[in-house]
Amino acid sequence: MQDKESLSKVLAKDIMTKEVVSVKADTPLLDVAKILAEHNFDGVPVVDDQNHLIGLVTEYDLINKTSAVHLPTLQVVLRNLPEFRKEEAHFQEEILNLKVTDIMNKEPITLTSDIPYDQVIKLFKDHHRVNPIPVVDKDNKVIGVISRFDVLRPFHVLQGVFKYF
């Protein structure tokens, strides 16, 4: 690990992941869950067709918010079990039709590429459930993400270039 002076020169752009996997607002929740599992991600940015950030969806959102979305359905099912048997396909279809827009955080915390490392660390300390944090440009287009893994990844400075191991 580098000394404090070296770390003070590190910016968000030096540690961010540039190959961003993102989803659209109309992506089905089941597809998002599959993406998170396949890539071992905690969350992904939600973007429009021009790659502007419009939200963030995380594992926490899937677990917490889908539970809330399903609770009314579950209550109806329990109250009306005989009717549910007749309408089971309708309930399954309703659940399968849930989209990212139904649960995403529409005002996620973001970073710019020039934010110093110590401020990135502070954001993660102050917002424990946030992971990852999208990095956006001046037009709010996603140019990267920083996860806890990126922040904690050890690095060395060699010939003025950051090298990761």
Short mmCIF file of N, CA and C in Angstrom, two decimals:
data_model
loop_
_atom_site.label_atom_id
_atom_site.label_comp_id
_atom_site.label_asym_id
_atom_site.label_seq_id
_atom_site.Cartn_x
_atom_site.Cartn_y
_atom_site.Cartn_z
N MET A 1 0.86 -1.17 0.00
CA MET A 1 0.00 0.00 0.00
C MET A 1 0.91 1.24 0.00
N GLN A 2 0.49 2.26 -0.64
CA GLN A 2 1.29 3.47 -0.76
C GLN A 2 1.13 4.35 0.48
N ASP A 3 2.09 5.27 0.65
CA ASP A 3 1.98 6.21 1.77
C ASP A 3 0.90 7.24 1.46
N LYS A 4 0.59 8.07 2.46
CA LYS A 4 -0.50 9.05 2.32
C LYS A 4 -0.26 10.03 1.19
N GLU A 5 0.97 10.42 0.98
CA GLU A 5 1.28 11.40 -0.08
C GLU A 5 0.95 10.82 -1.46
N SER A 6 1.30 9.57 -1.69
CA SER A 6 0.99 8.93 -2.97
C SER A 6 -0.51 8.77 -3.14
N LEU A 7 -1.21 8.38 -2.07
CA LEU A 7 -2.65 8.19 -2.14
C LEU A 7 -3.37 9.51 -2.42
N SER A 8 -2.80 10.61 -1.96
CA SER A 8 -3.46 11.90 -2.19
C SER A 8 -3.48 12.28 -3.67
N LYS A 9 -2.65 11.64 -4.46
CA LYS A 9 -2.62 11.92 -5.90
C LYS A 9 -3.57 11.03 -6.70
N VAL A 10 -4.12 10.01 -6.04
CA VAL A 10 -5.01 9.08 -6.72
C VAL A 10 -6.40 9.71 -6.89
N LEU A 11 -6.93 9.60 -8.10
CA LEU A 11 -8.27 10.12 -8.40
C LEU A 11 -9.21 8.97 -8.74
N ALA A 12 -10.48 9.27 -8.75
CA ALA A 12 -11.48 8.24 -9.07
C ALA A 12 -11.16 7.55 -10.39
N LYS A 13 -10.73 8.31 -11.39
CA LYS A 13 -10.44 7.73 -12.71
C LYS A 13 -9.33 6.70 -12.67
N ASP A 14 -8.46 6.78 -11.64
CA ASP A 14 -7.35 5.84 -11.53
C ASP A 14 -7.79 4.47 -11.00
N ILE A 15 -8.90 4.41 -10.31
CA ILE A 15 -9.34 3.14 -9.71
C ILE A 15 -10.67 2.63 -10.27
N MET A 16 -11.36 3.44 -11.08
CA MET A 16 -12.68 3.03 -11.56
C MET A 16 -12.56 1.91 -12.59
N THR A 17 -13.62 1.12 -12.67
CA THR A 17 -13.75 0.11 -13.71
C THR A 17 -14.40 0.79 -14.91
N LYS A 18 -13.73 0.72 -16.05
CA LYS A 18 -14.20 1.44 -17.23
C LYS A 18 -15.15 0.63 -18.10
N GLU A 19 -15.05 -0.69 -18.02
CA GLU A 19 -15.95 -1.56 -18.80
C GLU A 19 -17.21 -1.78 -17.97
N VAL A 20 -18.19 -0.90 -18.15
CA VAL A 20 -19.38 -0.90 -17.31
C VAL A 20 -20.47 -1.78 -17.91
N VAL A 21 -21.01 -2.65 -17.08
CA VAL A 21 -22.21 -3.40 -17.44
C VAL A 21 -23.38 -2.61 -16.88
N SER A 22 -24.31 -2.24 -17.75
CA SER A 22 -25.46 -1.45 -17.31
C SER A 22 -26.74 -2.08 -17.85
N VAL A 23 -27.87 -1.59 -17.36
CA VAL A 23 -29.17 -2.07 -17.82
C VAL A 23 -30.06 -0.88 -18.15
N LYS A 24 -31.15 -1.15 -18.83
CA LYS A 24 -32.15 -0.14 -19.16
C LYS A 24 -33.29 -0.20 -18.15
N ALA A 25 -34.08 0.85 -18.07
CA ALA A 25 -35.18 0.92 -17.11
C ALA A 25 -36.23 -0.16 -17.34
N ASP A 26 -36.37 -0.61 -18.58
CA ASP A 26 -37.39 -1.61 -18.87
C ASP A 26 -36.87 -3.05 -18.81
N THR A 27 -35.66 -3.24 -18.32
CA THR A 27 -35.11 -4.59 -18.17
C THR A 27 -35.89 -5.34 -17.10
N PRO A 28 -36.33 -6.57 -17.40
CA PRO A 28 -37.04 -7.35 -16.38
C PRO A 28 -36.15 -7.64 -15.16
N LEU A 29 -36.76 -7.65 -13.97
CA LEU A 29 -36.00 -7.89 -12.74
C LEU A 29 -35.29 -9.23 -12.77
N LEU A 30 -35.91 -10.23 -13.35
CA LEU A 30 -35.25 -11.54 -13.41
C LEU A 30 -33.95 -11.46 -14.22
N ASP A 31 -33.94 -10.65 -15.28
CA ASP A 31 -32.71 -10.48 -16.07
C ASP A 31 -31.64 -9.76 -15.27
N VAL A 32 -32.03 -8.76 -14.49
CA VAL A 32 -31.07 -8.04 -13.65
C VAL A 32 -30.47 -8.98 -12.62
N ALA A 33 -31.31 -9.78 -11.99
CA ALA A 33 -30.82 -10.74 -10.99
C ALA A 33 -29.80 -11.69 -11.63
N LYS A 34 -30.07 -12.11 -12.86
CA LYS A 34 -29.16 -13.01 -13.57
C LYS A 34 -27.83 -12.30 -13.85
N ILE A 35 -27.88 -11.04 -14.29
CA ILE A 35 -26.66 -10.27 -14.57
C ILE A 35 -25.82 -10.12 -13.30
N LEU A 36 -26.46 -9.76 -12.21
CA LEU A 36 -25.73 -9.60 -10.94
C LEU A 36 -25.07 -10.91 -10.52
N ALA A 37 -25.79 -12.01 -10.65
CA ALA A 37 -25.25 -13.31 -10.26
C ALA A 37 -24.11 -13.75 -11.18
N GLU A 38 -24.30 -13.60 -12.49
CA GLU A 38 -23.29 -14.04 -13.46
C GLU A 38 -21.97 -13.28 -13.32
N HIS A 39 -22.06 -11.98 -13.01
CA HIS A 39 -20.87 -11.14 -12.93
C HIS A 39 -20.37 -10.95 -11.50
N ASN A 40 -21.12 -11.49 -10.54
CA ASN A 40 -20.80 -11.32 -9.12
C ASN A 40 -20.75 -9.83 -8.74
N PHE A 41 -21.74 -9.08 -9.26
CA PHE A 41 -21.87 -7.65 -8.97
C PHE A 41 -22.85 -7.45 -7.81
N ASP A 42 -22.69 -6.32 -7.14
CA ASP A 42 -23.65 -5.91 -6.12
C ASP A 42 -24.71 -5.00 -6.71
N GLY A 43 -24.43 -4.39 -7.86
CA GLY A 43 -25.38 -3.49 -8.49
C GLY A 43 -24.88 -3.06 -9.85
N VAL A 44 -25.80 -2.44 -10.61
CA VAL A 44 -25.45 -1.93 -11.94
C VAL A 44 -26.17 -0.61 -12.19
N PRO A 45 -25.52 0.28 -12.95
CA PRO A 45 -26.18 1.53 -13.33
C PRO A 45 -27.34 1.25 -14.29
N VAL A 46 -28.33 2.11 -14.23
CA VAL A 46 -29.46 2.07 -15.16
C VAL A 46 -29.28 3.29 -16.07
N VAL A 47 -29.24 3.06 -17.38
CA VAL A 47 -28.97 4.14 -18.33
C VAL A 47 -30.06 4.21 -19.39
N ASP A 48 -30.14 5.39 -20.02
CA ASP A 48 -31.05 5.54 -21.16
C ASP A 48 -30.30 5.17 -22.43
N ASP A 49 -30.91 5.39 -23.57
CA ASP A 49 -30.30 4.99 -24.85
C ASP A 49 -29.03 5.76 -25.19
N GLN A 50 -28.82 6.93 -24.57
CA GLN A 50 -27.61 7.72 -24.80
C GLN A 50 -26.56 7.51 -23.71
N ASN A 51 -26.77 6.52 -22.86
CA ASN A 51 -25.85 6.17 -21.77
C ASN A 51 -25.86 7.20 -20.63
N HIS A 52 -26.93 8.00 -20.53
CA HIS A 52 -27.09 8.91 -19.39
C HIS A 52 -27.58 8.10 -18.20
N LEU A 53 -27.03 8.37 -17.04
CA LEU A 53 -27.44 7.68 -15.82
C LEU A 53 -28.85 8.12 -15.43
N ILE A 54 -29.74 7.15 -15.24
CA ILE A 54 -31.09 7.46 -14.78
C ILE A 54 -31.42 6.73 -13.48
N GLY A 55 -30.48 5.89 -13.01
CA GLY A 55 -30.73 5.19 -11.75
C GLY A 55 -29.65 4.16 -11.47
N LEU A 56 -29.87 3.44 -10.39
CA LEU A 56 -28.97 2.37 -9.97
C LEU A 56 -29.83 1.28 -9.37
N VAL A 57 -29.54 0.04 -9.71
CA VAL A 57 -30.26 -1.09 -9.10
C VAL A 57 -29.23 -2.00 -8.47
N THR A 58 -29.48 -2.38 -7.23
CA THR A 58 -28.54 -3.18 -6.47
C THR A 58 -29.21 -4.45 -5.95
N GLU A 59 -28.38 -5.37 -5.46
CA GLU A 59 -28.92 -6.57 -4.81
C GLU A 59 -29.85 -6.17 -3.68
N TYR A 60 -29.47 -5.15 -2.94
CA TYR A 60 -30.29 -4.67 -1.82
C TYR A 60 -31.67 -4.26 -2.32
N ASP A 61 -31.73 -3.55 -3.46
CA ASP A 61 -33.01 -3.15 -4.03
C ASP A 61 -33.84 -4.38 -4.40
N LEU A 62 -33.19 -5.36 -5.02
CA LEU A 62 -33.91 -6.57 -5.43
C LEU A 62 -34.50 -7.30 -4.22
N ILE A 63 -33.72 -7.40 -3.17
CA ILE A 63 -34.18 -8.12 -1.98
C ILE A 63 -35.22 -7.30 -1.24
N ASN A 64 -34.92 -6.06 -0.98
CA ASN A 64 -35.78 -5.22 -0.16
C ASN A 64 -37.04 -4.76 -0.88
N LYS A 65 -36.87 -4.19 -2.05
CA LYS A 65 -38.00 -3.57 -2.74
C LYS A 65 -38.90 -4.59 -3.41
N THR A 66 -38.35 -5.71 -3.90
CA THR A 66 -39.23 -6.70 -4.49
C THR A 66 -40.07 -7.36 -3.42
N SER A 67 -39.53 -7.48 -2.23
CA SER A 67 -40.32 -8.02 -1.12
C SER A 67 -41.52 -7.12 -0.88
N ALA A 68 -41.31 -5.83 -0.90
CA ALA A 68 -42.41 -4.89 -0.69
C ALA A 68 -43.40 -4.95 -1.85
N VAL A 69 -42.89 -5.12 -3.06
CA VAL A 69 -43.78 -5.19 -4.22
C VAL A 69 -44.63 -6.45 -4.15
N HIS A 70 -44.04 -7.54 -3.68
CA HIS A 70 -44.76 -8.81 -3.63
C HIS A 70 -45.69 -8.95 -2.44
N LEU A 71 -45.45 -8.20 -1.39
CA LEU A 71 -46.26 -8.35 -0.19
C LEU A 71 -47.75 -8.16 -0.44
N PRO A 72 -48.20 -7.14 -1.15
CA PRO A 72 -49.63 -7.02 -1.42
C PRO A 72 -50.17 -8.21 -2.22
N THR A 73 -49.37 -8.69 -3.16
CA THR A 73 -49.80 -9.86 -3.93
C THR A 73 -49.95 -11.06 -3.02
N LEU A 74 -48.99 -11.25 -2.13
CA LEU A 74 -49.05 -12.37 -1.19
C LEU A 74 -50.27 -12.25 -0.28
N GLN A 75 -50.57 -11.06 0.18
CA GLN A 75 -51.74 -10.86 1.04
C GLN A 75 -53.02 -11.23 0.31
N VAL A 76 -53.13 -10.82 -0.94
CA VAL A 76 -54.31 -11.14 -1.73
C VAL A 76 -54.41 -12.65 -1.92
N VAL A 77 -53.30 -13.28 -2.22
CA VAL A 77 -53.28 -14.73 -2.43
C VAL A 77 -53.75 -15.45 -1.17
N LEU A 78 -53.20 -15.06 -0.02
CA LEU A 78 -53.57 -15.74 1.22
C LEU A 78 -55.04 -15.55 1.57
N ARG A 79 -55.58 -14.39 1.28
CA ARG A 79 -57.00 -14.13 1.57
C ARG A 79 -57.92 -14.86 0.61
N ASN A 80 -57.43 -15.09 -0.59
CA ASN A 80 -58.29 -15.63 -1.64
C ASN A 80 -57.71 -16.88 -2.29
N LEU A 81 -57.26 -17.83 -1.48
CA LEU A 81 -56.63 -19.03 -2.03
C LEU A 81 -57.46 -19.73 -3.10
N PRO A 82 -58.76 -19.93 -2.90
CA PRO A 82 -59.52 -20.59 -3.97
C PRO A 82 -59.48 -19.80 -5.28
N GLU A 83 -59.62 -18.47 -5.19
CA GLU A 83 -59.57 -17.65 -6.39
C GLU A 83 -58.17 -17.64 -6.99
N PHE A 84 -57.16 -17.70 -6.12
CA PHE A 84 -55.78 -17.69 -6.62
C PHE A 84 -55.53 -18.88 -7.54
N ARG A 85 -56.05 -20.03 -7.18
CA ARG A 85 -55.83 -21.22 -8.01
C ARG A 85 -56.35 -20.98 -9.43
N LYS A 86 -57.46 -20.26 -9.52
CA LYS A 86 -58.03 -19.97 -10.84
C LYS A 86 -57.20 -18.90 -11.57
N GLU A 87 -56.60 -17.99 -10.80
CA GLU A 87 -55.89 -16.84 -11.38
C GLU A 87 -54.38 -16.93 -11.23
N GLU A 88 -53.85 -18.11 -10.94
CA GLU A 88 -52.42 -18.27 -10.67
C GLU A 88 -51.56 -17.72 -11.81
N ALA A 89 -51.93 -17.98 -13.03
CA ALA A 89 -51.15 -17.51 -14.18
C ALA A 89 -51.08 -15.99 -14.20
N HIS A 90 -52.19 -15.33 -13.84
CA HIS A 90 -52.22 -13.86 -13.80
C HIS A 90 -51.21 -13.33 -12.77
N PHE A 91 -51.17 -13.93 -11.58
CA PHE A 91 -50.25 -13.47 -10.54
C PHE A 91 -48.80 -13.71 -10.97
N GLN A 92 -48.54 -14.86 -11.55
CA GLN A 92 -47.18 -15.15 -12.01
C GLN A 92 -46.76 -14.15 -13.09
N GLU A 93 -47.66 -13.85 -13.99
CA GLU A 93 -47.37 -12.89 -15.06
C GLU A 93 -47.08 -11.50 -14.48
N GLU A 94 -47.86 -11.10 -13.48
CA GLU A 94 -47.67 -9.81 -12.84
C GLU A 94 -46.28 -9.71 -12.21
N ILE A 95 -45.86 -10.76 -11.53
CA ILE A 95 -44.55 -10.79 -10.89
C ILE A 95 -43.45 -10.78 -11.95
N LEU A 96 -43.61 -11.57 -13.00
CA LEU A 96 -42.60 -11.63 -14.05
C LEU A 96 -42.50 -10.34 -14.85
N ASN A 97 -43.53 -9.51 -14.81
CA ASN A 97 -43.53 -8.26 -15.56
C ASN A 97 -42.87 -7.11 -14.82
N LEU A 98 -42.41 -7.32 -13.60
CA LEU A 98 -41.74 -6.25 -12.87
C LEU A 98 -40.45 -5.87 -13.59
N LYS A 99 -40.19 -4.57 -13.66
CA LYS A 99 -39.03 -4.04 -14.38
C LYS A 99 -38.11 -3.28 -13.43
N VAL A 100 -36.92 -3.00 -13.90
CA VAL A 100 -35.93 -2.24 -13.13
C VAL A 100 -36.53 -0.93 -12.63
N THR A 101 -37.29 -0.25 -13.47
CA THR A 101 -37.86 1.05 -13.10
C THR A 101 -38.76 0.95 -11.85
N ASP A 102 -39.29 -0.25 -11.57
CA ASP A 102 -40.16 -0.44 -10.42
C ASP A 102 -39.40 -0.38 -9.09
N ILE A 103 -38.10 -0.63 -9.11
CA ILE A 103 -37.35 -0.71 -7.85
C ILE A 103 -36.07 0.11 -7.81
N MET A 104 -35.61 0.64 -8.94
CA MET A 104 -34.30 1.30 -8.97
C MET A 104 -34.29 2.58 -8.13
N ASN A 105 -33.10 2.92 -7.67
CA ASN A 105 -32.87 4.20 -6.99
C ASN A 105 -32.74 5.23 -8.10
N LYS A 106 -33.68 6.16 -8.16
CA LYS A 106 -33.70 7.15 -9.25
C LYS A 106 -32.78 8.34 -9.00
N GLU A 107 -32.20 8.42 -7.81
CA GLU A 107 -31.26 9.50 -7.49
C GLU A 107 -30.01 8.93 -6.83
N PRO A 108 -29.25 8.12 -7.58
CA PRO A 108 -28.08 7.49 -6.97
C PRO A 108 -26.95 8.49 -6.70
N ILE A 109 -26.13 8.13 -5.75
CA ILE A 109 -24.90 8.88 -5.49
C ILE A 109 -23.99 8.65 -6.69
N THR A 110 -23.31 9.71 -7.13
CA THR A 110 -22.38 9.58 -8.25
C THR A 110 -21.06 10.23 -7.91
N LEU A 111 -20.08 9.91 -8.70
CA LEU A 111 -18.75 10.50 -8.61
C LEU A 111 -18.37 11.06 -9.97
N THR A 112 -17.44 12.01 -9.96
CA THR A 112 -16.80 12.43 -11.20
C THR A 112 -15.40 11.85 -11.20
N SER A 113 -14.80 11.76 -12.36
CA SER A 113 -13.51 11.09 -12.48
C SER A 113 -12.37 11.81 -11.76
N ASP A 114 -12.55 13.09 -11.44
CA ASP A 114 -11.47 13.86 -10.81
C ASP A 114 -11.58 13.96 -9.29
N ILE A 115 -12.49 13.22 -8.69
CA ILE A 115 -12.63 13.24 -7.22
C ILE A 115 -11.47 12.48 -6.59
N PRO A 116 -10.83 13.06 -5.56
CA PRO A 116 -9.70 12.40 -4.91
C PRO A 116 -10.11 11.11 -4.17
N TYR A 117 -9.16 10.22 -4.07
CA TYR A 117 -9.34 8.91 -3.44
C TYR A 117 -9.94 9.02 -2.04
N ASP A 118 -9.46 9.97 -1.23
CA ASP A 118 -9.97 10.07 0.14
C ASP A 118 -11.46 10.42 0.17
N GLN A 119 -11.95 11.17 -0.81
CA GLN A 119 -13.39 11.48 -0.87
C GLN A 119 -14.19 10.27 -1.32
N VAL A 120 -13.60 9.45 -2.19
CA VAL A 120 -14.25 8.20 -2.60
C VAL A 120 -14.42 7.31 -1.38
N ILE A 121 -13.36 7.17 -0.60
CA ILE A 121 -13.41 6.37 0.63
C ILE A 121 -14.48 6.90 1.57
N LYS A 122 -14.55 8.20 1.74
CA LYS A 122 -15.53 8.81 2.62
C LYS A 122 -16.96 8.50 2.17
N LEU A 123 -17.21 8.56 0.87
CA LEU A 123 -18.55 8.24 0.36
C LEU A 123 -18.95 6.81 0.72
N PHE A 124 -18.04 5.87 0.55
CA PHE A 124 -18.34 4.48 0.90
C PHE A 124 -18.55 4.33 2.41
N LYS A 125 -17.78 5.05 3.21
CA LYS A 125 -17.96 5.00 4.67
C LYS A 125 -19.31 5.57 5.07
N ASP A 126 -19.68 6.67 4.45
CA ASP A 126 -20.93 7.36 4.81
C ASP A 126 -22.18 6.67 4.28
N HIS A 127 -22.03 5.88 3.23
CA HIS A 127 -23.18 5.23 2.59
C HIS A 127 -22.90 3.74 2.46
N HIS A 128 -23.09 3.03 3.55
CA HIS A 128 -22.70 1.62 3.64
C HIS A 128 -23.36 0.71 2.61
N ARG A 129 -24.61 0.97 2.27
CA ARG A 129 -25.33 0.07 1.35
C ARG A 129 -25.02 0.35 -0.12
N VAL A 130 -24.37 1.46 -0.41
CA VAL A 130 -24.10 1.83 -1.79
C VAL A 130 -22.92 1.04 -2.33
N ASN A 131 -23.15 0.34 -3.43
CA ASN A 131 -22.09 -0.42 -4.09
C ASN A 131 -22.66 -0.99 -5.37
N PRO A 132 -22.17 -0.57 -6.50
CA PRO A 132 -21.09 0.36 -6.78
C PRO A 132 -21.61 1.80 -6.85
N ILE A 133 -20.67 2.73 -7.05
CA ILE A 133 -21.02 4.13 -7.28
C ILE A 133 -20.66 4.45 -8.72
N PRO A 134 -21.64 4.89 -9.52
CA PRO A 134 -21.34 5.26 -10.92
C PRO A 134 -20.45 6.50 -11.00
N VAL A 135 -19.57 6.50 -11.97
CA VAL A 135 -18.74 7.66 -12.28
C VAL A 135 -19.31 8.25 -13.57
N VAL A 136 -19.65 9.54 -13.52
CA VAL A 136 -20.29 10.19 -14.66
C VAL A 136 -19.47 11.38 -15.14
N ASP A 137 -19.67 11.71 -16.41
CA ASP A 137 -19.01 12.90 -16.96
C ASP A 137 -19.93 14.11 -16.77
N LYS A 138 -19.55 15.26 -17.34
CA LYS A 138 -20.32 16.50 -17.14
C LYS A 138 -21.73 16.43 -17.73
N ASP A 139 -21.95 15.48 -18.66
CA ASP A 139 -23.27 15.31 -19.28
C ASP A 139 -24.09 14.21 -18.60
N ASN A 140 -23.59 13.71 -17.47
CA ASN A 140 -24.24 12.64 -16.70
C ASN A 140 -24.23 11.29 -17.44
N LYS A 141 -23.24 11.12 -18.33
CA LYS A 141 -23.06 9.83 -19.00
C LYS A 141 -22.14 8.97 -18.15
N VAL A 142 -22.46 7.70 -18.07
CA VAL A 142 -21.66 6.77 -17.26
C VAL A 142 -20.35 6.47 -17.98
N ILE A 143 -19.24 6.75 -17.27
CA ILE A 143 -17.91 6.48 -17.84
C ILE A 143 -17.16 5.42 -17.03
N GLY A 144 -17.76 5.01 -15.92
CA GLY A 144 -17.13 3.99 -15.08
C GLY A 144 -17.96 3.74 -13.83
N VAL A 145 -17.50 2.80 -13.04
CA VAL A 145 -18.08 2.54 -11.72
C VAL A 145 -16.94 2.26 -10.76
N ILE A 146 -17.20 2.58 -9.50
CA ILE A 146 -16.24 2.23 -8.45
C ILE A 146 -16.98 1.40 -7.43
N SER A 147 -16.45 0.21 -7.18
CA SER A 147 -17.02 -0.68 -6.17
C SER A 147 -16.09 -0.70 -4.96
N ARG A 148 -16.55 -1.31 -3.90
CA ARG A 148 -15.69 -1.46 -2.72
C ARG A 148 -14.42 -2.22 -3.09
N PHE A 149 -14.55 -3.18 -3.98
CA PHE A 149 -13.38 -3.94 -4.43
C PHE A 149 -12.35 -3.01 -5.06
N ASP A 150 -12.82 -2.08 -5.91
CA ASP A 150 -11.90 -1.14 -6.56
C ASP A 150 -11.17 -0.28 -5.53
N VAL A 151 -11.90 0.16 -4.51
CA VAL A 151 -11.32 1.02 -3.49
C VAL A 151 -10.29 0.27 -2.65
N LEU A 152 -10.56 -1.00 -2.39
CA LEU A 152 -9.68 -1.77 -1.51
C LEU A 152 -8.55 -2.49 -2.24
N ARG A 153 -8.62 -2.49 -3.56
CA ARG A 153 -7.60 -3.19 -4.34
C ARG A 153 -6.23 -2.56 -4.12
N PRO A 154 -5.27 -3.36 -3.68
CA PRO A 154 -3.92 -2.80 -3.47
C PRO A 154 -3.29 -2.41 -4.82
N PHE A 155 -2.51 -1.37 -4.81
CA PHE A 155 -1.83 -0.97 -6.03
C PHE A 155 -0.46 -0.39 -5.71
N HIS A 156 0.39 -0.37 -6.70
CA HIS A 156 1.73 0.19 -6.59
C HIS A 156 1.92 1.24 -7.68
N VAL A 157 2.68 2.23 -7.38
CA VAL A 157 3.02 3.24 -8.38
C VAL A 157 4.38 2.87 -8.94
N LEU A 158 4.38 2.61 -10.25
CA LEU A 158 5.62 2.27 -10.93
C LEU A 158 5.81 3.25 -12.09
N GLN A 159 6.89 3.99 -12.07
CA GLN A 159 7.21 4.95 -13.12
C GLN A 159 6.03 5.89 -13.39
N GLY A 160 5.37 6.31 -12.33
CA GLY A 160 4.28 7.27 -12.46
C GLY A 160 2.97 6.68 -12.99
N VAL A 161 2.93 5.35 -13.19
CA VAL A 161 1.73 4.70 -13.70
C VAL A 161 1.19 3.77 -12.62
N PHE A 162 -0.11 3.80 -12.40
CA PHE A 162 -0.72 2.92 -11.40
C PHE A 162 -0.80 1.52 -11.95
N LYS A 163 -0.27 0.55 -11.21
CA LYS A 163 -0.35 -0.84 -11.61
C LYS A 163 -1.08 -1.60 -10.53
N TYR A 164 -1.98 -2.43 -10.93
CA TYR A 164 -2.77 -3.23 -10.01
C TYR A 164 -2.23 -4.66 -9.98
N PHE A 165 -2.40 -5.31 -8.85
CA PHE A 165 -2.10 -6.74 -8.80
C PHE A 165 -3.18 -7.44 -8.07
#
